[in-house]
Tab-separated table of C-alpha atoms in Angstrom:
chain	number	residue	atom	x	y	z
A	561	UNK	CA	-4.034	-11.297	-38.739
A	562	UNK	CA	-3.071	-12.977	-35.462
A	563	UNK	CA	-3.678	-11.530	-32.023
A	564	UNK	CA	-0.246	-10.017	-31.369
A	565	UNK	CA	-0.034	-8.396	-34.801
A	566	UNK	CA	-3.424	-6.780	-34.214
A	567	UNK	CA	-2.362	-5.495	-30.796
A	568	UNK	CA	0.966	-4.167	-32.114
A	569	UNK	CA	-0.857	-2.329	-34.882
A	570	UNK	CA	-2.845	-0.449	-32.227
A	571	UNK	CA	-0.020	0.557	-29.887
A	572	UNK	CA	2.909	0.693	-32.314
A	573	UNK	CA	6.420	-0.620	-31.794
A	574	UNK	CA	7.000	1.687	-28.792
A	575	UNK	CA	4.087	0.095	-26.982
A	576	UNK	CA	4.861	-3.529	-27.786
A	577	UNK	CA	7.358	-5.841	-26.056
A	578	UNK	CA	7.591	-9.539	-26.862
A	579	UNK	CA	11.219	-10.578	-26.329
A	580	UNK	CA	11.652	-12.527	-23.088
A	581	UNK	CA	14.645	-10.512	-21.885
A	582	UNK	CA	12.802	-7.237	-22.447
A	583	UNK	CA	9.725	-8.506	-20.606
A	584	UNK	CA	11.678	-9.779	-17.577
A	585	UNK	CA	11.054	-6.723	-15.401
A	586	UNK	CA	7.306	-7.061	-15.911
A	587	UNK	CA	7.185	-10.755	-15.026
A	588	UNK	CA	8.477	-10.799	-11.459
A	589	UNK	CA	7.867	-8.806	-8.279
A	590	UNK	CA	10.525	-7.317	-6.051
A	591	UNK	CA	10.192	-9.942	-3.326
A	592	UNK	CA	10.923	-12.641	-5.939
A	593	UNK	CA	7.950	-14.615	-4.637
A	594	UNK	CA	5.947	-14.522	-7.878
A	595	UNK	CA	7.179	-14.931	-11.433
A	596	UNK	CA	5.160	-15.574	-14.572
A	597	UNK	CA	5.095	-15.623	-18.376
A	598	UNK	CA	3.209	-13.497	-20.880
A	599	UNK	CA	2.465	-13.366	-24.591
A	600	UNK	CA	3.568	-9.737	-24.683
A	601	UNK	CA	3.613	-6.461	-22.791
A	602	UNK	CA	1.215	-3.968	-24.360
A	603	UNK	CA	1.583	-0.292	-23.429
A	604	UNK	CA	-1.152	1.941	-24.881
A	605	UNK	CA	-0.667	5.705	-24.883
A	606	UNK	CA	-4.352	6.681	-24.685
A	607	UNK	CA	-7.672	5.524	-23.308
A	608	UNK	CA	-8.872	4.877	-26.848
A	609	UNK	CA	-5.948	2.517	-27.429
A	610	UNK	CA	-6.697	0.726	-24.151
A	611	UNK	CA	-10.295	0.328	-25.319
A	612	UNK	CA	-9.250	-1.122	-28.665
A	613	UNK	CA	-6.771	-3.521	-27.040
A	614	UNK	CA	-9.340	-4.746	-24.532
A	615	UNK	CA	-11.984	-5.174	-27.270
A	616	UNK	CA	-9.653	-7.465	-29.223
A	617	UNK	CA	-8.817	-9.428	-26.068
A	618	UNK	CA	-12.539	-9.807	-25.354
A	619	UNK	CA	-13.136	-11.020	-28.906
A	620	UNK	CA	-10.312	-13.588	-28.685
A	621	UNK	CA	-10.915	-14.460	-25.018
A	622	UNK	CA	-7.372	-13.401	-24.115
A	623	UNK	CA	-6.661	-12.734	-20.448
A	624	UNK	CA	-5.327	-9.315	-19.416
A	625	UNK	CA	-3.101	-8.521	-16.446
A	626	UNK	CA	-3.214	-4.747	-15.828
A	627	UNK	CA	0.076	-3.431	-14.453
A	628	UNK	CA	1.099	-0.080	-13.032
A	629	UNK	CA	4.483	0.312	-11.357
A	630	UNK	CA	4.609	-3.419	-10.516
A	631	UNK	CA	5.059	-2.733	-6.813
A	632	UNK	CA	2.402	-5.225	-5.732
A	633	UNK	CA	3.335	-7.256	-2.664
A	634	UNK	CA	0.692	-9.964	-3.171
A	635	UNK	CA	1.300	-11.016	-6.787
A	636	UNK	CA	-1.609	-8.961	-8.079
A	637	UNK	CA	0.211	-7.604	-11.136
A	638	UNK	CA	2.106	-10.761	-12.157
A	639	UNK	CA	0.752	-13.206	-14.776
A	640	UNK	CA	0.678	-16.957	-14.230
A	641	UNK	CA	3.101	-19.398	-15.851
A	642	UNK	CA	0.993	-20.594	-18.793
A	643	UNK	CA	2.144	-17.710	-20.963
A	644	UNK	CA	-1.330	-17.137	-22.427
A	645	UNK	CA	-1.974	-13.691	-20.867
A	646	UNK	CA	-0.938	-10.225	-21.963
A	647	UNK	CA	0.351	-7.606	-19.568
A	648	UNK	CA	-1.303	-4.252	-20.146
A	649	UNK	CA	1.063	-1.600	-18.823
A	650	UNK	CA	-0.196	1.942	-18.232
A	651	UNK	CA	3.297	3.476	-18.056
A	652	UNK	CA	2.918	5.535	-21.265
A	653	UNK	CA	-0.276	7.163	-19.975
A	654	UNK	CA	1.315	9.610	-17.556
A	655	UNK	CA	-0.130	13.047	-18.275
A	656	UNK	CA	-1.877	15.518	-16.024
A	657	UNK	CA	-4.995	16.249	-18.026
A	658	UNK	CA	-6.494	19.096	-16.071
A	659	UNK	CA	-5.870	21.296	-13.032
A	660	UNK	CA	-8.799	22.751	-11.092
A	661	UNK	CA	-7.381	25.225	-8.581
A	662	UNK	CA	-10.778	26.387	-7.315
A	663	UNK	CA	-12.026	22.853	-6.815
A	664	UNK	CA	-8.691	21.590	-5.543
A	665	UNK	CA	-8.459	18.652	-7.954
A	666	UNK	CA	-6.172	17.103	-10.545
A	667	UNK	CA	-7.341	14.983	-13.461
A	668	UNK	CA	-4.541	12.535	-14.195
A	669	UNK	CA	-3.766	9.537	-16.359
A	670	UNK	CA	-3.522	6.242	-14.491
A	671	UNK	CA	0.160	5.855	-15.340
A	672	UNK	CA	1.268	8.948	-13.432
A	673	UNK	CA	3.997	8.120	-10.911
A	674	UNK	CA	2.754	8.923	-7.420
A	675	UNK	CA	5.812	11.052	-6.596
A	676	UNK	CA	5.268	13.109	-9.764
A	677	UNK	CA	1.650	13.677	-8.802
A	678	UNK	CA	2.749	14.759	-5.324
A	679	UNK	CA	5.237	17.192	-6.886
A	680	UNK	CA	2.594	18.606	-9.244
A	681	UNK	CA	0.330	19.349	-6.298
A	682	UNK	CA	3.295	20.872	-4.451
A	683	UNK	CA	4.116	23.132	-7.395
A	684	UNK	CA	0.535	24.391	-7.328
A	685	UNK	CA	0.737	25.214	-3.609
A	686	UNK	CA	-1.230	22.127	-2.557
A	687	UNK	CA	-0.441	18.620	-1.404
A	688	UNK	CA	-1.569	15.130	-2.349
A	689	UNK	CA	-1.451	13.187	0.916
A	690	UNK	CA	-0.900	9.598	-0.238
A	691	UNK	CA	2.588	8.761	1.108
A	692	UNK	CA	3.953	5.240	0.702
A	693	UNK	CA	7.403	3.711	0.445
A	694	UNK	CA	7.112	2.921	-3.275
A	695	UNK	CA	5.931	6.395	-4.292
A	696	UNK	CA	8.921	6.887	-6.600
A	697	UNK	CA	7.815	4.039	-8.870
A	698	UNK	CA	4.180	3.126	-8.166
A	699	UNK	CA	1.456	4.598	-10.352
A	700	UNK	CA	-1.774	6.251	-9.286
A	701	UNK	CA	-3.838	3.702	-11.240
A	702	UNK	CA	-2.283	0.908	-9.203
A	703	UNK	CA	-2.791	2.883	-5.996
A	704	UNK	CA	-6.475	3.199	-6.873
A	705	UNK	CA	-6.825	-0.442	-7.862
A	706	UNK	CA	-5.371	-1.582	-4.527
A	707	UNK	CA	-6.843	1.233	-2.414
A	708	UNK	CA	-3.352	2.017	-1.113
A	709	UNK	CA	-2.902	3.446	2.382
A	710	UNK	CA	0.337	4.885	3.732
A	711	UNK	CA	1.473	6.943	6.672
A	712	UNK	CA	-1.132	9.738	6.564
A	713	UNK	CA	-4.314	7.655	6.547
A	714	UNK	CA	-4.965	8.723	10.139
A	715	UNK	CA	-5.648	12.279	8.972
A	716	UNK	CA	-6.573	12.139	5.286
A	717	UNK	CA	-7.879	8.608	4.754
A	718	UNK	CA	-6.707	6.061	2.213
A	719	UNK	CA	-6.877	6.251	-1.583
A	720	UNK	CA	-10.611	5.623	-1.667
A	721	UNK	CA	-11.154	8.936	0.082
A	722	UNK	CA	-8.902	10.842	-2.324
A	723	UNK	CA	-10.782	9.936	-5.517
A	724	UNK	CA	-13.742	11.917	-6.857
A	725	UNK	CA	-14.089	10.370	-10.298
A	726	UNK	CA	-12.714	7.660	-12.567
A	727	UNK	CA	-12.434	6.755	-16.216
A	728	UNK	CA	-12.474	2.994	-16.718
A	729	UNK	CA	-12.235	0.657	-19.704
A	730	UNK	CA	-14.636	-2.215	-19.087
A	731	UNK	CA	-13.987	-5.869	-20.006
A	732	UNK	CA	-15.746	-5.551	-23.368
A	733	UNK	CA	-13.741	-2.469	-24.345
A	734	UNK	CA	-16.443	0.055	-23.520
A	735	UNK	CA	-15.233	3.285	-21.889
A	736	UNK	CA	-17.037	4.465	-18.755
A	737	UNK	CA	-16.500	8.173	-18.264
A	738	UNK	CA	-17.038	8.771	-14.571
A	739	UNK	CA	-14.666	11.746	-14.422
A	740	UNK	CA	-16.701	14.012	-12.208
A	741	UNK	CA	-15.268	16.370	-9.625
A	742	UNK	CA	-18.544	16.734	-7.754
A	743	UNK	CA	-18.288	16.349	-3.995
A	744	UNK	CA	-22.009	15.544	-3.813
A	745	UNK	CA	-23.788	13.273	-6.281
A	746	UNK	CA	-26.587	11.029	-5.029
A	747	UNK	CA	-27.839	9.741	-8.387
A	748	UNK	CA	-27.611	6.038	-7.670
A	749	UNK	CA	-24.793	3.577	-7.141
A	750	UNK	CA	-21.355	5.090	-6.634
A	751	UNK	CA	-19.851	3.023	-9.437
A	752	UNK	CA	-16.272	4.195	-8.972
A	753	UNK	CA	-16.115	2.340	-5.669
A	754	UNK	CA	-16.314	-0.973	-7.544
A	755	UNK	CA	-12.960	-0.260	-9.170
A	756	UNK	CA	-11.181	1.266	-6.164
A	757	UNK	CA	-9.656	-1.779	-4.526
A	758	UNK	CA	-10.877	-4.013	-7.378
A	759	UNK	CA	-7.287	-4.948	-8.355
A	760	UNK	CA	-8.055	-4.767	-12.061
A	761	UNK	CA	-10.536	-7.636	-11.926
A	762	UNK	CA	-13.517	-5.553	-13.109
A	763	UNK	CA	-11.920	-3.093	-15.521
A	764	UNK	CA	-8.862	-0.971	-16.197
A	765	UNK	CA	-8.643	2.445	-14.564
A	766	UNK	CA	-7.261	4.831	-17.190
A	767	UNK	CA	-7.728	8.195	-15.472
A	768	UNK	CA	-8.858	9.708	-12.193
A	769	UNK	CA	-9.845	12.966	-10.581
A	770	UNK	CA	-8.061	13.188	-7.242
A	771	UNK	CA	-8.289	15.693	-4.426
A	772	UNK	CA	-5.602	18.159	-3.507
A	773	UNK	CA	-5.378	19.628	-0.030
A	774	UNK	CA	-4.031	22.928	1.278
A	775	UNK	CA	-0.353	22.425	1.968
A	776	UNK	CA	0.390	22.663	5.688
A	777	UNK	CA	2.587	25.669	6.404
A	778	UNK	CA	4.119	24.080	9.461
A	779	UNK	CA	5.139	20.537	10.354
A	780	UNK	CA	6.930	19.080	13.331
A	781	UNK	CA	8.240	15.582	13.842
A	782	UNK	CA	9.443	13.785	16.958
A	783	UNK	CA	10.839	10.354	17.636
A	784	UNK	CA	9.571	9.158	20.991
A	785	UNK	CA	10.780	6.213	23.065
A	786	UNK	CA	7.977	4.384	24.872
A	787	UNK	CA	7.933	1.640	27.510
A	788	UNK	CA	5.684	-0.736	25.532
A	789	UNK	CA	3.267	-0.939	22.617
A	790	UNK	CA	0.266	-0.016	24.762
A	791	UNK	CA	1.984	3.299	25.461
A	792	UNK	CA	2.053	4.028	21.712
A	793	UNK	CA	-1.739	4.040	21.635
A	794	UNK	CA	-1.784	6.262	24.717
A	795	UNK	CA	0.656	8.695	23.083
A	796	UNK	CA	-1.631	8.855	20.040
A	797	UNK	CA	-4.622	9.715	22.215
A	798	UNK	CA	-2.636	12.332	24.139
A	799	UNK	CA	-1.297	13.979	20.991
A	800	UNK	CA	-4.713	14.159	19.368
A	801	UNK	CA	-6.269	15.714	22.461
A	802	UNK	CA	-3.604	18.331	23.051
A	803	UNK	CA	-3.065	19.256	19.397
A	804	UNK	CA	-6.696	19.617	18.414
A	805	UNK	CA	-6.315	16.568	16.156
A	806	UNK	CA	-3.343	17.899	14.183
A	807	UNK	CA	-1.648	14.490	14.175
A	808	UNK	CA	-1.000	13.601	10.525
A	809	UNK	CA	1.112	10.473	11.068
A	810	UNK	CA	2.196	8.172	13.883
A	811	UNK	CA	4.377	5.148	13.165
A	812	UNK	CA	5.375	2.282	15.458
A	813	UNK	CA	9.052	1.280	15.138
A	814	UNK	CA	10.643	-1.597	17.102
A	815	UNK	CA	14.270	-1.835	18.179
A	816	UNK	CA	15.046	-4.558	15.644
A	817	UNK	CA	13.899	-2.335	12.776
A	818	UNK	CA	16.357	0.395	13.726
A	819	UNK	CA	19.122	-2.188	14.058
A	820	UNK	CA	18.346	-3.614	10.611
A	821	UNK	CA	18.387	-0.207	8.932
A	822	UNK	CA	21.586	0.963	10.626
A	823	UNK	CA	23.262	-2.345	9.760
A	824	UNK	CA	22.236	-2.720	6.128
A	825	UNK	CA	21.561	0.805	4.831
A	826	UNK	CA	24.522	3.187	4.472
A	827	UNK	CA	24.604	6.523	6.292
A	828	UNK	CA	22.084	5.671	9.002
A	829	UNK	CA	22.751	5.758	12.742
A	830	UNK	CA	20.434	5.213	15.682
A	831	UNK	CA	18.791	8.612	16.212
A	832	UNK	CA	18.031	7.943	19.888
A	833	UNK	CA	20.685	8.589	22.561
A	834	UNK	CA	19.985	5.228	24.209
A	835	UNK	CA	18.619	1.867	23.069
A	836	UNK	CA	14.898	1.422	23.590
A	837	UNK	CA	12.666	-1.510	22.656
A	838	UNK	CA	9.937	0.615	21.083
A	839	UNK	CA	9.682	4.015	19.431
A	840	UNK	CA	6.999	6.007	17.687
A	841	UNK	CA	7.517	8.589	15.000
A	842	UNK	CA	4.858	11.256	15.380
A	843	UNK	CA	4.084	14.135	13.014
A	844	UNK	CA	2.008	17.261	13.617
A	845	UNK	CA	0.903	19.497	10.736
A	846	UNK	CA	-0.920	22.809	10.648
A	847	UNK	CA	-1.568	25.858	8.524
A	848	UNK	CA	-2.665	27.892	11.529
A	849	UNK	CA	-0.436	27.029	14.491
A	850	UNK	CA	3.094	28.256	13.805
A	851	UNK	CA	4.677	27.031	17.030
A	852	UNK	CA	4.275	23.313	16.395
A	853	UNK	CA	7.586	22.687	18.103
A	854	UNK	CA	6.232	24.235	21.281
A	855	UNK	CA	3.054	22.191	20.940
A	856	UNK	CA	5.075	19.001	20.425
A	857	UNK	CA	7.171	19.778	23.485
A	858	UNK	CA	3.994	20.251	25.521
A	859	UNK	CA	2.757	16.832	24.397
A	860	UNK	CA	6.087	15.274	25.301
A	861	UNK	CA	6.106	16.941	28.706
A	862	UNK	CA	2.688	15.542	29.617
A	863	UNK	CA	3.735	12.147	28.270
A	864	UNK	CA	6.815	12.125	30.488
A	865	UNK	CA	4.658	12.988	33.494
A	866	UNK	CA	2.197	10.201	32.697
A	867	UNK	CA	4.983	7.655	32.198
A	868	UNK	CA	4.060	6.827	28.601
A	869	UNK	CA	7.150	8.542	27.180
A	870	UNK	CA	10.691	7.616	28.201
A	871	UNK	CA	12.751	9.821	25.907
A	872	UNK	CA	12.366	11.903	22.750
A	873	UNK	CA	14.234	13.772	20.072
A	874	UNK	CA	12.743	16.744	18.237
A	875	UNK	CA	14.486	17.528	14.914
A	876	UNK	CA	15.645	21.101	14.454
A	877	UNK	CA	15.564	21.144	10.653
A	878	UNK	CA	13.618	19.805	7.699
A	879	UNK	CA	16.644	17.745	6.692
A	880	UNK	CA	16.653	16.052	10.097
A	881	UNK	CA	12.925	15.343	9.815
A	882	UNK	CA	13.415	13.848	6.348
A	883	UNK	CA	16.191	11.627	7.680
A	884	UNK	CA	13.865	10.187	10.312
A	885	UNK	CA	11.204	9.540	7.684
A	886	UNK	CA	13.817	7.862	5.502
A	887	UNK	CA	14.711	5.540	8.377
A	888	UNK	CA	11.070	4.502	8.601
A	889	UNK	CA	10.802	3.907	4.854
A	890	UNK	CA	13.949	1.767	4.767
A	891	UNK	CA	12.581	-0.836	7.197
A	892	UNK	CA	11.004	-3.045	4.525
A	893	UNK	CA	14.116	-3.305	2.380
A	894	UNK	CA	16.469	-3.707	5.338
A	895	UNK	CA	14.885	-7.049	6.224
A	896	UNK	CA	15.900	-8.738	2.968
A	897	UNK	CA	19.634	-9.246	3.732
A	898	UNK	CA	18.694	-11.088	6.942
A	899	UNK	CA	17.056	-13.995	5.092
A	900	UNK	CA	13.476	-15.217	4.997
A	901	UNK	CA	10.622	-13.010	6.134
A	902	UNK	CA	6.992	-14.119	6.284
A	903	UNK	CA	5.211	-10.816	5.810
A	904	UNK	CA	1.702	-9.897	6.896
A	905	UNK	CA	-0.279	-6.730	6.260
A	906	UNK	CA	-3.072	-6.783	8.819
A	907	UNK	CA	-5.219	-4.367	10.757
A	908	UNK	CA	-6.909	-4.659	14.128
A	909	UNK	CA	-8.880	-2.172	16.220
A	910	UNK	CA	-6.441	0.409	17.598
A	911	UNK	CA	-7.227	-0.515	21.187
A	912	UNK	CA	-6.203	-4.127	20.474
A	913	UNK	CA	-2.806	-3.470	18.845
A	914	UNK	CA	-0.727	-4.280	21.934
A	915	UNK	CA	-2.744	-7.424	22.675
A	916	UNK	CA	-2.378	-8.638	19.098
A	917	UNK	CA	1.406	-8.243	19.088
A	918	UNK	CA	1.824	-9.977	22.441
A	919	UNK	CA	-0.423	-12.904	21.511
A	920	UNK	CA	1.012	-13.329	18.019
A	921	UNK	CA	4.603	-13.260	19.269
A	922	UNK	CA	3.816	-15.826	21.959
A	923	UNK	CA	2.016	-18.164	19.555
A	924	UNK	CA	4.745	-18.069	16.914
A	925	UNK	CA	7.549	-18.700	19.407
A	926	UNK	CA	5.931	-22.100	19.928
A	927	UNK	CA	6.206	-22.805	16.189
A	928	UNK	CA	9.554	-21.164	15.409
A	929	UNK	CA	11.619	-20.657	18.575
A	930	UNK	CA	13.805	-17.544	18.480
A	931	UNK	CA	12.133	-16.061	15.417
A	932	UNK	CA	12.606	-12.303	15.174
A	933	UNK	CA	9.384	-10.277	15.036
A	934	UNK	CA	9.740	-7.170	12.881
A	935	UNK	CA	6.490	-5.404	13.685
A	936	UNK	CA	5.959	-1.835	12.528
A	937	UNK	CA	3.231	0.259	11.005
A	938	UNK	CA	0.508	2.804	11.274
A	939	UNK	CA	-0.755	3.077	14.845
A	940	UNK	CA	-3.391	5.653	13.889
A	941	UNK	CA	-5.373	3.241	11.693
A	942	UNK	CA	-4.491	-0.083	13.318
A	943	UNK	CA	-2.451	-1.280	10.327
A	944	UNK	CA	0.528	-3.430	11.319
A	945	UNK	CA	3.199	-4.924	9.101
A	946	UNK	CA	3.779	-8.066	11.119
A	947	UNK	CA	6.865	-9.702	9.623
A	948	UNK	CA	8.370	-12.757	11.347
A	949	UNK	CA	12.045	-12.888	10.361
A	950	UNK	CA	13.965	-16.158	10.341
A	951	UNK	CA	16.032	-16.989	13.448
A	952	UNK	CA	19.757	-16.383	13.216
A	953	UNK	CA	21.407	-19.540	11.888
A	954	UNK	CA	18.210	-21.169	10.612
A	955	UNK	CA	18.073	-22.348	7.005
A	956	UNK	CA	16.048	-19.905	4.920
A	957	UNK	CA	14.023	-22.513	3.065
A	958	UNK	CA	13.288	-24.420	6.273
A	959	UNK	CA	11.888	-21.186	7.665
A	960	UNK	CA	9.876	-20.310	4.557
A	961	UNK	CA	8.390	-23.815	4.511
A	962	UNK	CA	6.474	-22.748	7.612
A	963	UNK	CA	4.785	-19.894	5.716
A	964	UNK	CA	1.332	-21.477	5.660
A	965	UNK	CA	1.398	-22.477	9.320
A	966	UNK	CA	2.623	-19.053	10.429
A	967	UNK	CA	0.100	-17.253	8.266
A	968	UNK	CA	-2.752	-19.338	9.636
A	969	UNK	CA	-1.832	-18.375	13.207
A	970	UNK	CA	-1.527	-14.684	12.337
A	971	UNK	CA	-4.682	-14.508	10.249
A	972	UNK	CA	-6.782	-16.545	12.660
A	973	UNK	CA	-5.785	-14.234	15.492
A	974	UNK	CA	-6.462	-11.172	13.346
A	975	UNK	CA	-9.926	-12.452	12.503
A	976	UNK	CA	-10.633	-13.360	16.134
A	977	UNK	CA	-9.816	-9.769	17.083
A	978	UNK	CA	-12.229	-8.343	14.468
A	979	UNK	CA	-9.392	-7.321	12.177
A	980	UNK	CA	-8.586	-7.607	8.475
A	981	UNK	CA	-6.020	-9.890	6.833
A	982	UNK	CA	-5.239	-7.188	4.263
A	983	UNK	CA	-5.075	-3.585	5.370
A	984	UNK	CA	-3.442	-1.903	2.374
A	985	UNK	CA	-1.511	-4.301	0.120
A	986	UNK	CA	-4.537	-5.997	-1.408
A	987	UNK	CA	-5.379	-9.662	-1.995
A	988	UNK	CA	-3.836	-10.553	-5.365
A	989	UNK	CA	-2.726	-14.149	-5.795
A	990	UNK	CA	-1.386	-14.518	-2.289
A	991	UNK	CA	-4.543	-14.144	-0.232
A	992	UNK	CA	-7.443	-14.869	-2.561
A	993	UNK	CA	-8.287	-18.233	-1.016
A	994	UNK	CA	-7.708	-16.882	2.481
A	995	UNK	CA	-10.878	-14.881	1.941
A	996	UNK	CA	-12.931	-18.086	2.076
A	997	UNK	CA	-11.798	-18.552	5.673
A	998	UNK	CA	-12.585	-15.055	6.879
A	999	UNK	CA	-15.355	-13.598	4.729
A	1000	UNK	CA	-18.910	-14.849	4.907
A	1001	UNK	CA	-20.367	-16.969	2.137
A	1002	UNK	CA	-22.743	-14.097	1.446
A	1003	UNK	CA	-19.884	-11.618	0.914
A	1004	UNK	CA	-17.996	-13.932	-1.421
A	1005	UNK	CA	-21.180	-14.693	-3.362
A	1006	UNK	CA	-21.742	-10.962	-3.892
A	1007	UNK	CA	-18.150	-10.515	-5.073
A	1008	UNK	CA	-18.526	-13.349	-7.590
A	1009	UNK	CA	-21.841	-11.976	-8.879
A	1010	UNK	CA	-20.319	-8.555	-9.459
A	1011	UNK	CA	-17.328	-10.117	-11.224
A	1012	UNK	CA	-19.543	-12.318	-13.409
A	1013	UNK	CA	-21.837	-9.413	-14.271
A	1014	UNK	CA	-19.067	-7.088	-15.454
A	1015	UNK	CA	-16.565	-9.677	-16.713
A	1016	UNK	CA	-18.566	-12.764	-17.732
A	1017	UNK	CA	-15.648	-14.251	-19.693
A	1018	UNK	CA	-13.213	-13.754	-16.825
A	1019	UNK	CA	-10.482	-12.043	-18.858
A	1020	UNK	CA	-9.696	-9.245	-16.377
A	1021	UNK	CA	-6.769	-10.194	-14.147
A	1022	UNK	CA	-8.005	-13.781	-13.732
A	1023	UNK	CA	-6.953	-15.738	-10.681
A	1024	UNK	CA	-6.613	-12.645	-8.496
A	1025	UNK	CA	-8.758	-11.338	-5.633
A	1026	UNK	CA	-11.791	-13.602	-6.182
A	1027	UNK	CA	-11.505	-16.943	-4.270
A	1028	UNK	CA	-11.480	-20.149	-6.275
A	1029	UNK	CA	-14.844	-21.968	-6.323
């Protein structure tokens, strides 16, 4: 019996896709930067089926590309063009296995949509704090495998800090049951950390125990106009001091981002009464302080006095707050109609954010005069989405041909400023060889040794994350 017949026998016709037109959505990513081919898309409905599929792939030395919601921005979930890999989709594994109210945890299958997991926690009177733009389609297994971040990292941490235990199918088909909800366990290596951020190169996450948090009773948002980027960092410090560290999100938004959203996304208007070059969206949350609006107004008042705030709007309703958050989430998509965008997901120390933006903008103007910097992101953790957009009137391909040169400038500057070339999107295909420029030989050697130890035949998501020799 050939490989595909054996795999289909395990997962059944509902879990097997081989026709090219039916596989199309699995073979490309939304930016259209990466496209590949596959033998088939295999969708198991249980951990045991995943184990059996992986065991056959190990026996036949068939490469596996694990795929969640396929929202990767670095080509991490897309196969190469040889057509000799299978895509292993976790979409049919989407159950909540167990609820632990006392412990504040959920045990969930890896294929659970993030938004559904958030709603489950909400229904139980809790919250799950991972908030990202793709939450309506991304899956928790993919979030774990890329150590996703989002807008609330400043207060709750990224995905790594939300996971207590994992279940993982290893490259030989063995099942590691690390589903523990213990908050303290010092019995050796914390093995789950190998797979959080591992991008499917060491094994396939099939289930996880994640933390739930008490749902804040009160939240207050404000959009604040600031004189410059340095003021955004000052506003963060002021808000944390005066609120007793109740800041749960603070997002940097440039003028061009608002213009792009209001131009290309229906039913959006500039929320500010005047045009300002820079804004921040700041959120306070609390279960104890009811008058968050009064607290926000106190922060704004001091900011006005100190000259770090020029103007502000404070929404009166939840609907108005949600509209402001929607504006922020639409920034990524609103860039696409404007042509080529050379995107970067970097982080630098918070104190160096303003310096980075100024130096990067200056350096790139020498390479691409009149390029449009779309720079936004998470001030509270130093994560910037630094996206040079093609100049008006420039040919798109001519602009994109400068991708490597632009990226080298941005990444070199990031590294010089003790930052990271990937803050939350991962490495995937796009950045794997960049690591050789910015990680030490010792670090890369350790990564390769771990990969070789767990996946000696190299069948788990080959060609991703680990730099080429």
